[in-house]
Amino acid sequence: MSIVDEPTDVVLRDGVYGDRVVAVEPGGAEFIPLAERHGKPRQLFWTWCSPNLEFATIFVGVLAVSAFSLGFWGAVLGILVGTALGSLTHGLLSSRGPAAGVPMMVLSRLGFGFIGNALPAGLNAVVGGIGWFAVNSVSGALALSTLTGMPAWLGLLIVALVQIGVALLGHNLIHGFEKVVLPVLAVVFAITSVTILTQVDPSFVPTDGQPAGTTAGFLLTVGATFGYAAGWNPYATDYTRYLPRDASPKAVGWAAGLGVFVPCLILEIVGAASATLATDPNATPTAAFTEHLPGWLAALTLLCIAVGAVAANAINIYSGSMSFVALGIRLPLTLRRALAVGIFGVLGFVVALFGLADAGEAYEGFLLIIAYWIGPWLAVVFVDWYLRRGQDTEPLLFDTSHRNVAGPVAMLAGIVVSIVLFSNQTSFTGFVAQAVPQIGDIAFEVGFVVAAAVYWLMRRSAPAR
């Protein structure tokens, strides 16, 4: 098929949207018509950079020192490895958007079948639309509370309403919002980063947290930082499907991958540096981070933490709604996405309200849990992509009879094996992790390998219908 031909074997999105910013995006998870395509690959850098200029990113680095007991340089190495892996997969997946023209969780139907895709799409709807919404809303609420003295619940309500409003209008406003806030967030966080890094204590040796040694702490850091960066992977083509179909996949992949890698690497390292300076164990995470900053810079940083939470959650709610729509639930097209945004916004607010009390420990477990399911899902997606190279896959994307049992079986096998044997959580520790605590948490690595092997063997022996 030529790149200028309108496909006839997909469900086209209705309505006229174009490049209007202040307009409600029509339709749901359908194929974007070629006449509606617009934008350039370079816009992906700010689209992914802005939502990562926030406190949730910083706190990943804090955990490397305070929870996983790494020194500063060990934390830097673990952050580099995990972030690079998650950013690489994000770039690869994003590169498929212009040709595919559909959200990531519709493209996922190739490896899982129409019905089996409910497994990853359902997980992503809950994790993205509710889980990440809660995580980022808490950091934004705590920042507003520290800055203004308002009750944390009121700060949470303000942050939630703004980010729901941005997500409700849709794709174009999200791209525009991320572009507008990027210069402000980048300048303030750059000044904050320099200020913190010039005070870092590289000789600091943690005494609390993970007691199993530096190898365990390093592997836990790799898992957590991978989980953070790869947490964007199930959204990848949601923000590249509107690009012209002839957009360069390499340019798309580099812009999206670097948009995740650069801010995550820098701010997570800054978070690790700040953890070597912490003096008040009872301070809220945002207050502990800003206590070593001049008053004026602390105030600006807290404000930007709140803005960054909105930038991140606009994407989380929007893509959570895309995953919900990709489940194929029969609702009027004009209502599907709007209903999903509203439902996830309310549920995310409730979860965040309960998470205000103990944000740190909950966030540590959440990051690792994300990696537990994304690792096996990525394995299925990448192996399926390889096996289908050169094939016309468009007819399968909206074919309700498409079945591929190998996908959900392989993903579940990867999740179960990795969690039961190798997970390292406060509530549950895998059998191998109990016996050899020095391995930390390698669940996502094991889950990826197991799921890839199972999917490969099943597809080679019984191709999908």
mmCIF file of C-alpha atoms in Angstrom, residues 5-140:
data_model
loop_
_atom_site.group_PDB
_atom_site.id
_atom_site.type_symbol
_atom_site.label_atom_id
_atom_site.label_comp_id
_atom_site.label_asym_id
_atom_site.label_seq_id
_atom_site.Cartn_x
_atom_site.Cartn_y
_atom_site.Cartn_z
ATOM 1 C CA ASP A 5 -3.537 5.694 -0.001
ATOM 2 C CA GLU A 6 -6.335 5.775 2.562
ATOM 3 C CA PRO A 7 -6.595 2.248 4.011
ATOM 4 C CA THR A 8 -9.902 0.459 3.486
ATOM 5 C CA ASP A 9 -9.486 -2.337 6.036
ATOM 6 C CA VAL A 10 -9.404 -0.256 9.242
ATOM 7 C CA VAL A 11 -11.985 1.711 11.230
ATOM 8 C CA LEU A 12 -11.482 5.392 10.385
ATOM 9 C CA ARG A 13 -11.942 8.095 12.995
ATOM 10 C CA ASP A 14 -14.917 10.339 12.228
ATOM 11 C CA GLY A 15 -15.035 14.116 12.530
ATOM 12 C CA VAL A 16 -12.772 17.022 11.614
ATOM 13 C CA TYR A 17 -9.993 17.847 14.057
ATOM 14 C CA GLY A 18 -6.908 18.912 12.109
ATOM 15 C CA ASP A 19 -4.370 20.893 14.121
ATOM 16 C CA ARG A 20 -6.871 22.869 16.223
ATOM 17 C CA VAL A 21 -5.647 23.127 19.803
ATOM 18 C CA VAL A 22 -8.696 24.393 21.700
ATOM 19 C CA ALA A 23 -11.131 21.792 20.402
ATOM 20 C CA VAL A 24 -12.458 18.485 21.705
ATOM 21 C CA GLU A 25 -10.832 15.616 19.860
ATOM 22 C CA PRO A 26 -13.495 13.567 18.062
ATOM 23 C CA GLY A 27 -13.713 9.794 18.010
ATOM 24 C CA GLY A 28 -11.753 7.353 20.096
ATOM 25 C CA ALA A 29 -9.117 4.754 19.214
ATOM 26 C CA GLU A 30 -9.825 4.537 15.479
ATOM 27 C CA PHE A 31 -7.308 4.927 12.636
ATOM 28 C CA ILE A 32 -6.408 8.581 12.025
ATOM 29 C CA PRO A 33 -7.351 9.554 8.429
ATOM 30 C CA LEU A 34 -4.417 10.692 6.315
ATOM 31 C CA ALA A 35 -6.030 14.090 5.696
ATOM 32 C CA GLU A 36 -5.992 14.696 9.469
ATOM 33 C CA ARG A 37 -2.267 14.031 9.872
ATOM 34 C CA HIS A 38 -0.060 16.909 11.006
ATOM 35 C CA GLY A 39 3.000 17.765 13.060
ATOM 36 C CA LYS A 40 6.723 16.961 12.936
ATOM 37 C CA PRO A 41 8.804 14.332 14.740
ATOM 38 C CA ARG A 42 10.763 16.937 16.724
ATOM 39 C CA GLN A 43 7.621 17.924 18.657
ATOM 40 C CA LEU A 44 7.857 14.574 20.436
ATOM 41 C CA PHE A 45 10.894 15.742 22.365
ATOM 42 C CA TRP A 46 8.973 18.396 24.296
ATOM 43 C CA THR A 47 5.846 16.228 24.458
ATOM 44 C CA TRP A 48 7.844 13.656 26.456
ATOM 45 C CA CYS A 49 10.312 16.013 28.134
ATOM 46 C CA SER A 50 7.729 18.183 29.939
ATOM 47 C CA PRO A 51 5.834 15.378 31.727
ATOM 48 C CA ASN A 52 9.130 14.040 33.095
ATOM 49 C CA LEU A 53 10.151 17.409 34.541
ATOM 50 C CA GLU A 54 8.314 16.689 37.773
ATOM 51 C CA PHE A 55 8.869 15.451 41.296
ATOM 52 C CA ALA A 56 7.908 11.832 40.620
ATOM 53 C CA THR A 57 11.015 11.660 38.418
ATOM 54 C CA ILE A 58 13.188 13.210 41.129
ATOM 55 C CA PHE A 59 11.873 10.823 43.759
ATOM 56 C CA VAL A 60 12.978 7.781 41.760
ATOM 57 C CA GLY A 61 16.543 8.968 42.324
ATOM 58 C CA VAL A 62 15.819 9.633 45.995
ATOM 59 C CA LEU A 63 14.725 6.000 46.388
ATOM 60 C CA ALA A 64 18.009 4.734 44.935
ATOM 61 C CA VAL A 65 19.798 6.158 47.985
ATOM 62 C CA SER A 66 17.195 6.268 50.753
ATOM 63 C CA ALA A 67 15.385 2.972 50.038
ATOM 64 C CA PHE A 68 17.909 0.888 48.075
ATOM 65 C CA SER A 69 20.961 2.000 50.088
ATOM 66 C CA LEU A 70 23.234 2.977 47.218
ATOM 67 C CA GLY A 71 25.884 5.654 47.436
ATOM 68 C CA PHE A 72 25.678 8.543 44.970
ATOM 69 C CA TRP A 73 27.835 7.072 42.195
ATOM 70 C CA GLY A 74 26.235 3.643 42.438
ATOM 71 C CA ALA A 75 22.854 5.318 42.122
ATOM 72 C CA VAL A 76 24.014 7.238 39.037
ATOM 73 C CA LEU A 77 25.059 4.007 37.304
ATOM 74 C CA GLY A 78 21.820 2.206 38.131
ATOM 75 C CA ILE A 79 19.780 5.207 36.970
ATOM 76 C CA LEU A 80 21.699 5.351 33.691
ATOM 77 C CA VAL A 81 21.155 1.660 32.883
ATOM 78 C CA GLY A 82 17.456 1.496 33.778
ATOM 79 C CA THR A 83 16.561 4.791 32.117
ATOM 80 C CA ALA A 84 18.448 3.931 28.939
ATOM 81 C CA LEU A 85 16.591 0.613 28.592
ATOM 82 C CA GLY A 86 13.147 2.155 29.154
ATOM 83 C CA SER A 87 13.871 5.070 26.800
ATOM 84 C CA LEU A 88 15.173 2.755 24.067
ATOM 85 C CA THR A 89 11.993 0.677 24.050
ATOM 86 C CA HIS A 90 9.913 3.863 24.101
ATOM 87 C CA GLY A 91 11.661 5.193 21.007
ATOM 88 C CA LEU A 92 11.248 1.901 19.144
ATOM 89 C CA LEU A 93 7.528 1.700 19.883
ATOM 90 C CA SER A 94 6.915 5.380 19.080
ATOM 91 C CA SER A 95 8.478 4.927 15.650
ATOM 92 C CA ARG A 96 5.561 2.686 14.632
ATOM 93 C CA GLY A 97 2.898 5.364 15.144
ATOM 94 C CA PRO A 98 2.907 7.236 11.821
ATOM 95 C CA ALA A 99 2.528 4.054 9.754
ATOM 96 C CA ALA A 100 0.106 2.351 12.141
ATOM 97 C CA GLY A 101 -2.126 5.391 12.767
ATOM 98 C CA VAL A 102 -3.621 3.885 15.936
ATOM 99 C CA PRO A 103 -3.003 4.065 19.707
ATOM 100 C CA MET A 104 -0.488 1.680 21.269
ATOM 101 C CA MET A 105 -3.108 -0.536 22.848
ATOM 102 C CA VAL A 106 -4.845 -1.023 19.496
ATOM 103 C CA LEU A 107 -1.521 -1.947 17.886
ATOM 104 C CA SER A 108 -1.058 -4.383 20.775
ATOM 105 C CA ARG A 109 -3.952 -6.437 19.363
ATOM 106 C CA LEU A 110 -1.542 -7.965 16.843
ATOM 107 C CA GLY A 111 0.279 -9.941 19.516
ATOM 108 C CA PHE A 112 -2.685 -10.620 21.799
ATOM 109 C CA GLY A 113 -5.727 -10.930 19.569
ATOM 110 C CA PHE A 114 -8.820 -8.753 19.864
ATOM 111 C CA ILE A 115 -10.124 -10.384 23.040
ATOM 112 C CA GLY A 116 -6.771 -11.332 24.579
ATOM 113 C CA ASN A 117 -5.640 -7.715 24.296
ATOM 114 C CA ALA A 118 -7.984 -6.957 27.207
ATOM 115 C CA LEU A 119 -5.140 -8.157 29.466
ATOM 116 C CA PRO A 120 -2.560 -5.439 28.649
ATOM 117 C CA ALA A 121 -5.152 -2.787 27.736
ATOM 118 C CA GLY A 122 -7.036 -3.320 30.993
ATOM 119 C CA LEU A 123 -3.841 -3.231 33.045
ATOM 120 C CA ASN A 124 -2.687 -0.070 31.312
ATOM 121 C CA ALA A 125 -6.054 1.629 31.789
ATOM 122 C CA VAL A 126 -5.865 0.969 35.536
ATOM 123 C CA VAL A 127 -2.133 1.638 35.979
ATOM 124 C CA GLY A 128 -2.012 4.715 33.748
ATOM 125 C CA GLY A 129 -5.433 6.244 34.223
ATOM 126 C CA ILE A 130 -5.589 5.612 37.972
ATOM 127 C CA GLY A 131 -2.174 4.558 39.327
ATOM 128 C CA TRP A 132 0.060 7.141 37.683
ATOM 129 C CA PHE A 133 -2.660 9.766 38.092
ATOM 130 C CA ALA A 134 -2.558 9.181 41.843
ATOM 131 C CA VAL A 135 1.252 9.176 42.067
ATOM 132 C CA ASN A 136 1.721 12.451 40.223
ATOM 133 C CA SER A 137 -1.285 14.128 41.812
ATOM 134 C CA VAL A 138 0.124 13.422 45.271
ATOM 135 C CA SER A 139 3.446 15.097 44.431
ATOM 136 C CA GLY A 140 1.642 18.097 42.946
#
